[in-house]
Coordinates of N, CA and C in Angstrom, one line a residue:
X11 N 0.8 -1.2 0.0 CA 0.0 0.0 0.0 C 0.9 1.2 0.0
X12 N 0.6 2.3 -1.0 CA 1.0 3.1 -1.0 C 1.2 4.2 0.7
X13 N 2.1 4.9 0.6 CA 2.1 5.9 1.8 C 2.3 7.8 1.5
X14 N 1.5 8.2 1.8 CA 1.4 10.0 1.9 C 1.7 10.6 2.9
X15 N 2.0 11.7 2.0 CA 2.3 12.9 3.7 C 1.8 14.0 2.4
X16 N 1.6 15.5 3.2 CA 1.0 16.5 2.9 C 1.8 17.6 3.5
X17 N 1.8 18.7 3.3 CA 2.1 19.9 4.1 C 1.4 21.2 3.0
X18 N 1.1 22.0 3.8 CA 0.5 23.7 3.3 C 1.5 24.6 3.8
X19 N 2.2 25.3 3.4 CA 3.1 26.5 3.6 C 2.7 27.5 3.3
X20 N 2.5 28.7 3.9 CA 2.9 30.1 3.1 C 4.3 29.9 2.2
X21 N 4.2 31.2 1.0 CA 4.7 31.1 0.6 C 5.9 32.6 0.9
X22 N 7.0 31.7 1.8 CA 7.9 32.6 2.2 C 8.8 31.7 1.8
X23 N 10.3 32.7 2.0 CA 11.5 31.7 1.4 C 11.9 31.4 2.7
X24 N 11.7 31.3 4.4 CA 11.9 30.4 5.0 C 11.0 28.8 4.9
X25 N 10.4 28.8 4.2 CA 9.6 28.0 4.3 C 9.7 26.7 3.1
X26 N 11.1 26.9 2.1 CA 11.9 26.1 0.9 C 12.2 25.1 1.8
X27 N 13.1 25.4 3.2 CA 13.9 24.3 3.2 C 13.2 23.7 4.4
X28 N 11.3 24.0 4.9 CA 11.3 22.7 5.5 C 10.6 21.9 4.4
X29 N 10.2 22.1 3.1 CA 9.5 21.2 2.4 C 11.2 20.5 2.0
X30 N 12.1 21.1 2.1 CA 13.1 20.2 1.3 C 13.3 19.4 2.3
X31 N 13.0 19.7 3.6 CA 14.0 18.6 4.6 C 12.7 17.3 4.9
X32 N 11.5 18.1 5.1 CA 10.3 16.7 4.7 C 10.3 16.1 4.2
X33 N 10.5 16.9 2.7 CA 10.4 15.3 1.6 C 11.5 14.5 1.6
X34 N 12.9 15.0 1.8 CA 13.8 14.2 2.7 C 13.8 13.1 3.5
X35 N 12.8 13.5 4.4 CA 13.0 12.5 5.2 C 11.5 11.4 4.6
X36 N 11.0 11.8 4.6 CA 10.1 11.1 3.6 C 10.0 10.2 2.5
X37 N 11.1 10.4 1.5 CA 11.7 9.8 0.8 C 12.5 9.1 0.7
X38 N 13.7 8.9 2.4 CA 14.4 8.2 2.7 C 13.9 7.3 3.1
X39 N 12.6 6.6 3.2 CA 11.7 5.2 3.1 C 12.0 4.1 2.6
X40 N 12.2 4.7 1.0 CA 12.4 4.5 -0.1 C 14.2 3.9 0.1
X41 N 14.3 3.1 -0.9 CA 15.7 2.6 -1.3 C 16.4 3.7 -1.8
X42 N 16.5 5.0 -1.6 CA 17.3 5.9 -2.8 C 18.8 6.1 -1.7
X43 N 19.6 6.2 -2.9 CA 21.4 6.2 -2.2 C 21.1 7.7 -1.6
X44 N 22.2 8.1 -1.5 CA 22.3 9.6 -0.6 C 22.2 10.7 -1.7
X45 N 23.2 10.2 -3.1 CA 22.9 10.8 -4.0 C 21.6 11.2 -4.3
X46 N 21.2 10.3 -4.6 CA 19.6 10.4 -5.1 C 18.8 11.4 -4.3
X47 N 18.8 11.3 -2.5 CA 18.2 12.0 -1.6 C 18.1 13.3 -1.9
X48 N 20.1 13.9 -2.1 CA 20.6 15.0 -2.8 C 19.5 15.5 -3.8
X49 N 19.5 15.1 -4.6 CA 18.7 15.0 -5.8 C 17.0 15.7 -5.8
X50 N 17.0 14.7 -4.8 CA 15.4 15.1 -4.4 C 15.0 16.5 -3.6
X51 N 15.9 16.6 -3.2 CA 15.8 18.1 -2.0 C 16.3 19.3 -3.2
X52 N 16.9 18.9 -4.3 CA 17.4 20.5 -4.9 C 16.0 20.5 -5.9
X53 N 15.5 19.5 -6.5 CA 14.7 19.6 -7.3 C 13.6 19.9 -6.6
X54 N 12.8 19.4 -5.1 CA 11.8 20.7 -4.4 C 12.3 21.5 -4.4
X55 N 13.2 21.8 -3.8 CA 13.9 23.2 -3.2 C 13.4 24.2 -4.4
X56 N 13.4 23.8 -6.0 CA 13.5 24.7 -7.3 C 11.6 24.7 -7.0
X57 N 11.3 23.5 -7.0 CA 9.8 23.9 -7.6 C 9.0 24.8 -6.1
X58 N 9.5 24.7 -4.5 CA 8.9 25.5 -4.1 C 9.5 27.0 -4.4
X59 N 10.6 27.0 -4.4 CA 11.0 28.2 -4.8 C 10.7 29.0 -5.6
X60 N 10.0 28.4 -6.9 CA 9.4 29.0 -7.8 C 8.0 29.7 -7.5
X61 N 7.4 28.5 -6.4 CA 6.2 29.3 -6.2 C 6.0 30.1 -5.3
X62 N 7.0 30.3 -4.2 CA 7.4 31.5 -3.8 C 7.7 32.5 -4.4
X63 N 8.3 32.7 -5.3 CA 8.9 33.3 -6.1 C 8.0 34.4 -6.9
X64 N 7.5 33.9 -7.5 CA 6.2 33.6 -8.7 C 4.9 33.7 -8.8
X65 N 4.8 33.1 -7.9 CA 3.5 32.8 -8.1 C 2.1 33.9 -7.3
X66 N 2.9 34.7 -6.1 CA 2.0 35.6 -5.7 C 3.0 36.9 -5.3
X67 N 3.0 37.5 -6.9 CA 4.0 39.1 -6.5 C 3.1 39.5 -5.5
X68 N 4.0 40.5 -4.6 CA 3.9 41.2 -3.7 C 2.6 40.7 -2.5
X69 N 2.5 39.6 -2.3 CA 1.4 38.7 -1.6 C 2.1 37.9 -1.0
X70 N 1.4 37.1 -0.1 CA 1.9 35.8 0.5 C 0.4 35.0 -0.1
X71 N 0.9 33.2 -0.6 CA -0.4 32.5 -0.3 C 0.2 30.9 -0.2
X72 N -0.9 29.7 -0.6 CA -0.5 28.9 0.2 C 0.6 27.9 -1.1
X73 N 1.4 27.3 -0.6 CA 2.1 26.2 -1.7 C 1.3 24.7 -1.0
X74 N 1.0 24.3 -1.1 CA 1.0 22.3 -1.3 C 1.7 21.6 -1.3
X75 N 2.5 21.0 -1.3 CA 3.5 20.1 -1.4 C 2.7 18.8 -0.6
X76 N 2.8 17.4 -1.6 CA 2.7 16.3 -1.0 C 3.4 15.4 -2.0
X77 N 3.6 14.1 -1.3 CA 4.0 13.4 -2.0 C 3.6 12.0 -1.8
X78 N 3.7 10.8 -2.5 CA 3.4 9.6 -2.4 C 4.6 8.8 -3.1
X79 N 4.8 7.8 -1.6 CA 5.6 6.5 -1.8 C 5.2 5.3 -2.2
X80 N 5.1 4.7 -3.6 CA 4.4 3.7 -4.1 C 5.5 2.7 -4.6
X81 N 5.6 1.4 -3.8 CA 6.6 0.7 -4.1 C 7.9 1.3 -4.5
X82 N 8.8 1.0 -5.6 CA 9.8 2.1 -5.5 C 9.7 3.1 -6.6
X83 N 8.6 4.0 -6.4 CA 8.4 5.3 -7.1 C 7.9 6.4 -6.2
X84 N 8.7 7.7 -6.5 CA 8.6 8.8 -5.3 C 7.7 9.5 -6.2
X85 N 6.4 10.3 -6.1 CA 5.9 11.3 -6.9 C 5.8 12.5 -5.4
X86 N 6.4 13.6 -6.2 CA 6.2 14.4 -5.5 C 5.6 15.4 -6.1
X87 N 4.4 16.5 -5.6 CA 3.7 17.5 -6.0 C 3.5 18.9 -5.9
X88 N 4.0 19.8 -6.1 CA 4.1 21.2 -5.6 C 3.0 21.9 -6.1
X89 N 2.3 22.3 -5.6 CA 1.1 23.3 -6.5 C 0.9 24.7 -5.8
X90 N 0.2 25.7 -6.2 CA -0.3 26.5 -5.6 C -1.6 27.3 -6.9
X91 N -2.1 28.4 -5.7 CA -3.2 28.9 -6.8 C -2.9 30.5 -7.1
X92 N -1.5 30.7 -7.2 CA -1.0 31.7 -7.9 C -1.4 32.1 -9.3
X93 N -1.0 32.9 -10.0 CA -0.6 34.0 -10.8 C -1.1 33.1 -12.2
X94 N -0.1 31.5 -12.0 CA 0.3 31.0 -13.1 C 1.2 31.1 -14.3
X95 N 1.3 30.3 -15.4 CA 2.3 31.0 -16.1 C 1.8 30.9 -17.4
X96 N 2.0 31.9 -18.1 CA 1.6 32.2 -19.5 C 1.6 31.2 -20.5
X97 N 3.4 31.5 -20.4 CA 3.5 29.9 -21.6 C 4.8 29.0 -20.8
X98 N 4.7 27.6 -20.3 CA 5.0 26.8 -19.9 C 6.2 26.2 -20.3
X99 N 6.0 26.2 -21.7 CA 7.2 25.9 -22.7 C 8.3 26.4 -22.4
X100 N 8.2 28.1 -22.6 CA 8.9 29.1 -22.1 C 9.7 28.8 -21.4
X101 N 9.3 28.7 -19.9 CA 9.2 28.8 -18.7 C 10.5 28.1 -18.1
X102 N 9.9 26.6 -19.1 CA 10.7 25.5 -19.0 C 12.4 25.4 -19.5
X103 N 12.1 26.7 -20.4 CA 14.1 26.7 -21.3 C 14.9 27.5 -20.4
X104 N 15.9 26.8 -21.0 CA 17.5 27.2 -19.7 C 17.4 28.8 -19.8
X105 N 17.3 29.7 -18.4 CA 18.0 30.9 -18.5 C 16.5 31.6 -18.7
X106 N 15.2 31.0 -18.9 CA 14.1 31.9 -18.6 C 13.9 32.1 -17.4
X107 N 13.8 33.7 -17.0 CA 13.4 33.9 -15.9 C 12.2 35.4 -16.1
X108 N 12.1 35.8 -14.7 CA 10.9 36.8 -15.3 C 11.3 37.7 -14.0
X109 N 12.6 37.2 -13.4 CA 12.9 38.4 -12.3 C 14.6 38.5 -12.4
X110 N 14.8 39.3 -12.7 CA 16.6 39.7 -13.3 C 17.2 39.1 -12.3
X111 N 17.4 39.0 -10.9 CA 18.4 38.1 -10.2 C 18.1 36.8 -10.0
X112 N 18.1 36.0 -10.9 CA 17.0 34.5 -10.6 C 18.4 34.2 -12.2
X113 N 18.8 33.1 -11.9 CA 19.7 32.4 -13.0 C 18.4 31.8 -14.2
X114 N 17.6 31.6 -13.6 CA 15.7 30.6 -14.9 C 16.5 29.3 -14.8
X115 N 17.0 28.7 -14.1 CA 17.8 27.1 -14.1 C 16.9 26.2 -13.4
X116 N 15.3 26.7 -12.6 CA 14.9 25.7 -11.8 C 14.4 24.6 -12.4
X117 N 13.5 25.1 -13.2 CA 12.8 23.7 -14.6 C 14.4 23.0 -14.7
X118 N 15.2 23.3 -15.5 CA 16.5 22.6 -15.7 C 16.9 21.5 -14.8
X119 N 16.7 22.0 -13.4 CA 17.5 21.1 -12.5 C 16.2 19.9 -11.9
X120 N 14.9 20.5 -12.2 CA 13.9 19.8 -11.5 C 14.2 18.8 -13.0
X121 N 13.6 18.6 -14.1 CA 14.4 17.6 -14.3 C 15.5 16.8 -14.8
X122 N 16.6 17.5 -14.4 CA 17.7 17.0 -14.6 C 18.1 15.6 -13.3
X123 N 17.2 15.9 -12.3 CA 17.5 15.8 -10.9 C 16.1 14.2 -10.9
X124 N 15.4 14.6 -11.5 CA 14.1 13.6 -11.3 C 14.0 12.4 -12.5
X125 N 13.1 11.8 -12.4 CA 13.3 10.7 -13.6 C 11.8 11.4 -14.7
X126 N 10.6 12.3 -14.1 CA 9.8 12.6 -15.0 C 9.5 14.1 -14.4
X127 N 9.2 15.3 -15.2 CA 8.5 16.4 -15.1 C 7.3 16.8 -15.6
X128 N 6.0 17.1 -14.9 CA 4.9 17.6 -15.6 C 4.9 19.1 -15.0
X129 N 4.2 20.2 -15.9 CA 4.0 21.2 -15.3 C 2.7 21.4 -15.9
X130 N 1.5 22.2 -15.2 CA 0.4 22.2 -15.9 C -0.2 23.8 -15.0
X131 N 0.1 24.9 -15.6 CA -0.7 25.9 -15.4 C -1.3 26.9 -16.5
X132 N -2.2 27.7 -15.9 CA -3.1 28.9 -16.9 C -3.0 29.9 -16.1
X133 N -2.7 31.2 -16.7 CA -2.8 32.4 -16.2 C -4.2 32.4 -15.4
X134 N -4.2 32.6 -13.8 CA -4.7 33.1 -13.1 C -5.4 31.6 -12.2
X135 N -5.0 30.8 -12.8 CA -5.3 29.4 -12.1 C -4.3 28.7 -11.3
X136 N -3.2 28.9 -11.4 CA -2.0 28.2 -10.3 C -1.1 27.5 -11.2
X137 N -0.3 27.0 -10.6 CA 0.9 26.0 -11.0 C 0.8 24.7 -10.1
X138 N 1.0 23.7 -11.5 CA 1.1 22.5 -10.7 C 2.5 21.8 -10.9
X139 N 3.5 21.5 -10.4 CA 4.4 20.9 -10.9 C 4.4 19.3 -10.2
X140 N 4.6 18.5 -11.1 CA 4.8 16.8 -10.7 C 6.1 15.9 -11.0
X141 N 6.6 15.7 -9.9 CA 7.8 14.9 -10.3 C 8.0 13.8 -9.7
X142 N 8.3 13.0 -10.5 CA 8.8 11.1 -10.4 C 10.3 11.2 -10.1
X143 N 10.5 10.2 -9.3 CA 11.5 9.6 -9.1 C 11.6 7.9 -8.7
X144 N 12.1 7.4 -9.8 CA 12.1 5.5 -9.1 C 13.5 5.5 -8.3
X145 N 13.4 4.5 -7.4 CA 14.4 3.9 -6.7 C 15.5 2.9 -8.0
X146 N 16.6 3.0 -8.1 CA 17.8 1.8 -8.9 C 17.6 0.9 -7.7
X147 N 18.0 -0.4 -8.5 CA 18.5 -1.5 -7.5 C 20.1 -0.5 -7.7
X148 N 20.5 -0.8 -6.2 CA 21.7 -1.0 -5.6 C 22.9 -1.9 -6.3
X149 N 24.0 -1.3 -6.6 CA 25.1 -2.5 -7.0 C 25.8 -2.8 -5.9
X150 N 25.8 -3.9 -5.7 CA 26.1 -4.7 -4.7 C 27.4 -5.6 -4.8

């Protein structure tokens, strides 16, 4: 049987690194090496960051983050009911950003870092971002 956890955050930037240290520990259920862990905490780290970021100029509102442990597959979910984003495609290429001191690398690393990426927003409806990660057998 699958296993869930949930959390609601405002969306402040102290509030990146307890979703990165939950799904952390959450994750670590799961068979993933330390690398992989690594992995998992930079790739939230980008998608809550985004929607702090992003998703409510000059506001605070809520992020989502949950995830589910299904045999050896991690999905993890960041959403919020921000701003949204125009075009997604965009969004997604190296070096887009939409605030001058921001490198636009987060899409890049979420999935560079994960085994699948979905993003699904519309102007004035929110951002959803979804990412997979499976566990490797171990070389032994």
């Amino acid at each position: 049987m699958a296993n869930r956890m949930g959390l609601t955050l405002l969306s402040r930037s102290d509030n990146v690194g307890v979703a990165r240290v939950a799904l952390a520990a959450f994750a670590a259920q799961l068979s993933f090496t330390l690398s992989d862990l690594e992995e998992i905490k930079v790739a939230v780290s980008e998608a809550v960051t985004n929607a702090v970021s992003h998703a409510y100029p000059g506001a605070e509102g809520e992020v989502a983050v949950s995830a589910t442990a299904d045999g050896d597959l991690l999905t993890v979910e960041v959403r919020d009911a921000g701003v949204g984003i125009p075009d997604v495609a965009a969004a997604r290429a190296p070096s887009f950003t939409t605030v001058p001191d921001r490198m636009g690398l987060g899409f890049v690393f979420m999935e560079s870092f994960m085994d699948e990426l979905e993003v699904s927003s519309a102007p004035g409806q929110g951002t959803t971002v979804t990412m997979r990660k499976r566990c490797r057998p171990q070389a032994g």
